[in-house]
mmCIF file of C-alpha atoms in Angstrom:
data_model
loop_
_atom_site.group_PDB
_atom_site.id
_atom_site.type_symbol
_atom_site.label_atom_id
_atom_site.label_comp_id
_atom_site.label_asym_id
_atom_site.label_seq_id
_atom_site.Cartn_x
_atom_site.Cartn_y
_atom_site.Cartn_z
ATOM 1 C CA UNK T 113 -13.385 -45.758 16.811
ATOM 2 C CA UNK T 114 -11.118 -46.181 14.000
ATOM 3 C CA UNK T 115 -10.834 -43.334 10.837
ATOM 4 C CA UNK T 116 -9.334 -44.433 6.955
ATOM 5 C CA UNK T 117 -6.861 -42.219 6.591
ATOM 6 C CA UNK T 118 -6.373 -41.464 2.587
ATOM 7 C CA UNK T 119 -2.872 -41.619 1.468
ATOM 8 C CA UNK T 120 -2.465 -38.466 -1.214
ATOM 9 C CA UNK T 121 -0.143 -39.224 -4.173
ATOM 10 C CA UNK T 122 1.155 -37.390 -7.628
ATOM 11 C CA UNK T 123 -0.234 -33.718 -7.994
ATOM 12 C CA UNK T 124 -2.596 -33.942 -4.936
ATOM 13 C CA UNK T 125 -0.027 -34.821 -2.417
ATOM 14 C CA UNK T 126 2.123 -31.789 -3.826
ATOM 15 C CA UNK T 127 -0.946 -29.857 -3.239
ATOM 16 C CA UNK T 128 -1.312 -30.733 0.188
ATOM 17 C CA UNK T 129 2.490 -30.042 0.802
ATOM 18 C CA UNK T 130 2.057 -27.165 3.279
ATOM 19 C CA UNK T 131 4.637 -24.606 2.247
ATOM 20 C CA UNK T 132 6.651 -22.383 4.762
ATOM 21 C CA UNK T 133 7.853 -19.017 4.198
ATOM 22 C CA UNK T 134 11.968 -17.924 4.770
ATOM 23 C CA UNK T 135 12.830 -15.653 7.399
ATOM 24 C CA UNK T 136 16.129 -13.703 7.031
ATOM 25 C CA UNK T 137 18.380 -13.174 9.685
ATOM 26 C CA UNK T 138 20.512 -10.534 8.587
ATOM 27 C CA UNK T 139 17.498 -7.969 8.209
ATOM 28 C CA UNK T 140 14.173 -6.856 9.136
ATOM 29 C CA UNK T 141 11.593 -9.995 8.591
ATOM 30 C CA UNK T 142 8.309 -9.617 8.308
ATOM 31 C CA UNK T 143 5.448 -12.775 8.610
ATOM 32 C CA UNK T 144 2.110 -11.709 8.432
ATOM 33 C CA UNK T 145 -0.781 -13.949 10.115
ATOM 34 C CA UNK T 146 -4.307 -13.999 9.684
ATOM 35 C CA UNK T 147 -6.851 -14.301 12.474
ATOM 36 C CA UNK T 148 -10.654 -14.307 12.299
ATOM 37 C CA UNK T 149 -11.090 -10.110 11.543
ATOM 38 C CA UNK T 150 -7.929 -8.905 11.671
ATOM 39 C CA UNK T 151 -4.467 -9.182 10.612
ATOM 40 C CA UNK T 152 -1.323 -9.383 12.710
ATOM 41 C CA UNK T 153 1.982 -8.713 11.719
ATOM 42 C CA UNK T 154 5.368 -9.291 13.140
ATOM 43 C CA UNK T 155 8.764 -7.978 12.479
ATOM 44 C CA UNK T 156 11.603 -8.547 13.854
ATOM 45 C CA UNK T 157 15.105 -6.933 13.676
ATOM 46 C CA UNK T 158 19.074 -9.334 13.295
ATOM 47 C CA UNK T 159 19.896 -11.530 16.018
ATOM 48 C CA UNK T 160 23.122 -10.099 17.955
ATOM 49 C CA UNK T 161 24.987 -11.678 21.028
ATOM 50 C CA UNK T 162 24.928 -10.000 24.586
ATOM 51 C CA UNK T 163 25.510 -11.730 27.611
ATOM 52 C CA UNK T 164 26.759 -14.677 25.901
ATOM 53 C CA UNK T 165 23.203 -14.983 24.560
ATOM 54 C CA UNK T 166 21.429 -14.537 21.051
ATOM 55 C CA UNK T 167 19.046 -11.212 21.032
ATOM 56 C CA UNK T 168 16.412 -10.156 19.081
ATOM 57 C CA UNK T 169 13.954 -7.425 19.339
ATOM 58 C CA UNK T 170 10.562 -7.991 17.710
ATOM 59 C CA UNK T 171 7.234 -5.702 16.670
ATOM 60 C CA UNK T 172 3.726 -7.029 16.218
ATOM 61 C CA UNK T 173 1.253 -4.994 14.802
ATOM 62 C CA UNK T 174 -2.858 -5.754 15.299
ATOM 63 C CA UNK T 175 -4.751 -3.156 13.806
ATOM 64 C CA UNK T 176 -3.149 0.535 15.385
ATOM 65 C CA UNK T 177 -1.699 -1.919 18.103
ATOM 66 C CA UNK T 178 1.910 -2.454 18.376
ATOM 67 C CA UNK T 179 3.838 -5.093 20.953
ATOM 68 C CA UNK T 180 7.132 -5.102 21.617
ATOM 69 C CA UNK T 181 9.360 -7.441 22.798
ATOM 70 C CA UNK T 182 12.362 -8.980 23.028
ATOM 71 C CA UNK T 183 13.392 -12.913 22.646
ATOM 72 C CA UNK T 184 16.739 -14.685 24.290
ATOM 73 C CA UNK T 185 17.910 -17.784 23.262
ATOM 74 C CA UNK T 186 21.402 -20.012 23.503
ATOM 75 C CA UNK T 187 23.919 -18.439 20.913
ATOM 76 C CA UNK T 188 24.534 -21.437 20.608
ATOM 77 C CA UNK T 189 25.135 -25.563 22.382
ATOM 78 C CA UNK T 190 26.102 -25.500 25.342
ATOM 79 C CA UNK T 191 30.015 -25.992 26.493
ATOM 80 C CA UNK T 192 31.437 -29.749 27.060
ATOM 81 C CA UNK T 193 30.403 -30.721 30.826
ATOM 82 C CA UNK T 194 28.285 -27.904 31.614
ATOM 83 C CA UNK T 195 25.466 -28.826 33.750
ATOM 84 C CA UNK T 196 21.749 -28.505 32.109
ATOM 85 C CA UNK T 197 19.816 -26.672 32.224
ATOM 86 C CA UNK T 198 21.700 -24.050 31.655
ATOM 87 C CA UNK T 199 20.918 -20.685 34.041
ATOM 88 C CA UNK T 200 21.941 -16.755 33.722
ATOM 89 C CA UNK T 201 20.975 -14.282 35.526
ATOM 90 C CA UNK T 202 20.392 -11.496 33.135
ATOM 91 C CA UNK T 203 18.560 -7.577 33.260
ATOM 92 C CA UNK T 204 17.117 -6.845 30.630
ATOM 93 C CA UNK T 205 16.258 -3.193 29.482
ATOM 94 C CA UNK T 206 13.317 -2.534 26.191
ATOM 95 C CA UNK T 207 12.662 0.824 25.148
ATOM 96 C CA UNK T 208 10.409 1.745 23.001
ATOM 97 C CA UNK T 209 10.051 5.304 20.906
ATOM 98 C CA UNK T 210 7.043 4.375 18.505
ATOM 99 C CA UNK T 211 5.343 2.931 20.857
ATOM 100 C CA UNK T 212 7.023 4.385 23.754
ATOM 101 C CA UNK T 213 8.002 3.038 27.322
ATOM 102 C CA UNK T 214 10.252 1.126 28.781
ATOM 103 C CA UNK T 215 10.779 -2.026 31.169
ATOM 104 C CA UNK T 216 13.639 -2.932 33.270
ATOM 105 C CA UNK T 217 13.847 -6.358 34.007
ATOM 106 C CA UNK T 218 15.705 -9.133 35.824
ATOM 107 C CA UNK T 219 15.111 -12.524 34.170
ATOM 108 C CA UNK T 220 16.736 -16.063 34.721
ATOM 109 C CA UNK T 221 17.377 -17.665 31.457
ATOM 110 C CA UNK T 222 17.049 -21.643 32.338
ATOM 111 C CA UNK T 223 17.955 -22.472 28.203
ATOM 112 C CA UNK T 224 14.952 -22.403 26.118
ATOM 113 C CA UNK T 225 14.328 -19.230 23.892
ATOM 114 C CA UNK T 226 11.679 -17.287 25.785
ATOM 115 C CA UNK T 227 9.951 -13.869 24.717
ATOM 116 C CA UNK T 228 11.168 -10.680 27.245
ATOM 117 C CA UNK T 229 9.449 -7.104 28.121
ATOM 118 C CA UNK T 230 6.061 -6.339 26.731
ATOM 119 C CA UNK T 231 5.362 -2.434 25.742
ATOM 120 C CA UNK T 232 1.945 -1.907 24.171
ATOM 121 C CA UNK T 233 0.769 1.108 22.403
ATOM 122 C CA UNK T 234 -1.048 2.852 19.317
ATOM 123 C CA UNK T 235 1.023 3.383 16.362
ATOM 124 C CA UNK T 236 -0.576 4.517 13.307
ATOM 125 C CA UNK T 237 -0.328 3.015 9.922
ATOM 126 C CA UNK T 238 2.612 3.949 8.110
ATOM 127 C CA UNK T 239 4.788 5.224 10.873
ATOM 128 C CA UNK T 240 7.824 3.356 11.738
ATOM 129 C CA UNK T 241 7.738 0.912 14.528
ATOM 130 C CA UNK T 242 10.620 2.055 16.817
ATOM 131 C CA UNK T 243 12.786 0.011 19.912
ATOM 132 C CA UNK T 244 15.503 -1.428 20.753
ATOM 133 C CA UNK T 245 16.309 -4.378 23.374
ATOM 134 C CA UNK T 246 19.588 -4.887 25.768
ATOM 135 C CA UNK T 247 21.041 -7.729 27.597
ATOM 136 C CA UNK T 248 23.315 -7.478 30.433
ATOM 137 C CA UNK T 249 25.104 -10.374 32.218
ATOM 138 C CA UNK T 250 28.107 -10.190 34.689
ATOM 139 C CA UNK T 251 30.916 -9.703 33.367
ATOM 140 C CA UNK T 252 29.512 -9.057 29.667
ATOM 141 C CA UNK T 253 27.754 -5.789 29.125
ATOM 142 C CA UNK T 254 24.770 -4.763 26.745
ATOM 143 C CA UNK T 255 24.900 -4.497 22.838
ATOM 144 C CA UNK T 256 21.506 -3.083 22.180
ATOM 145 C CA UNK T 257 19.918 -4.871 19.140
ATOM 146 C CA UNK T 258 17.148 -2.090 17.169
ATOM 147 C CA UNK T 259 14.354 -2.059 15.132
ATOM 148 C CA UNK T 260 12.948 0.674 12.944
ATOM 149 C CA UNK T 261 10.508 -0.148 10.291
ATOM 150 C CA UNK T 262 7.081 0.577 8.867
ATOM 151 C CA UNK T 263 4.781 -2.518 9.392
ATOM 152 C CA UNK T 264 2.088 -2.400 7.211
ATOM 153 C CA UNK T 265 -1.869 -2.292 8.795
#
């Protein structure tokens, strides 16, 4: 079966323009996302290199639930000749003070960006949101990347 599809011009097709908010990389972002009763909010500290990779260590909030996590990703393309896709053997440590715990891990990074560790716990509202994320690879060693901020319930 076979839909019209309108074509929007003038001040409805600017209407229709969906809009997309800007995330800062030097500091603390924060995107907030709606779901059906509740909102969830992310935040996520600067990107740093360790292990020849690029770091970041990230805080959702759900209510009095806080997640986090870290993320790895290529700092950058990949040398001249190297082979795809590209494969590390990294360990990973996440610590977390507000909510606290911590996991050790061993990942292999194959190239795409990938979310790390996973520390769940009740924080309440208006206390700071508290972590920090490592990255270790042979022969580089960790530069932990942090996060401390309030994310708003």
């Amino acid at each position: 079966m076979i839909k019209p599809l309108a074509v929007l011009s003038g001040a409805a097709a600017l209407s229709a323009t969906p809009t997309v908010p800007a995330v800062a990389t030097t500091s603390d972002s924060t995107q907030t996302t709606i779901t059906a009763a509740t909102a969830t909010s992310t935040a996520c500290g600067s990107y740093a290199l360790q292990g020849g990779l690029a770091t970041q260590v990230c805080a959702e909030r759900t209510g009095d639930q806080v997640r986090l996590y870290g993320t790895l990703g290529l700092a950058g393309p990949p040398s001249p000749g190297t082979p795809m896709p590209y494969r590390k053997d990294v360990v990973i440590s996440l610590t977390g003070t507000t909510p606290a715990g911590t996991v050790n891990q061993y990942v292999l990074f194959t190239g795409s960006n990938q979310q790390v560790g996973d520390i769940t716990g009740t924080v309440p509202c208006d206390t700071p949101v508290r972590g920090s994320f490592s990255v270790s690879s042979y022969p580089l060693g960790p530069a932990p990347v942090r996060i401390d901020t309030v994310i708003p319930c």
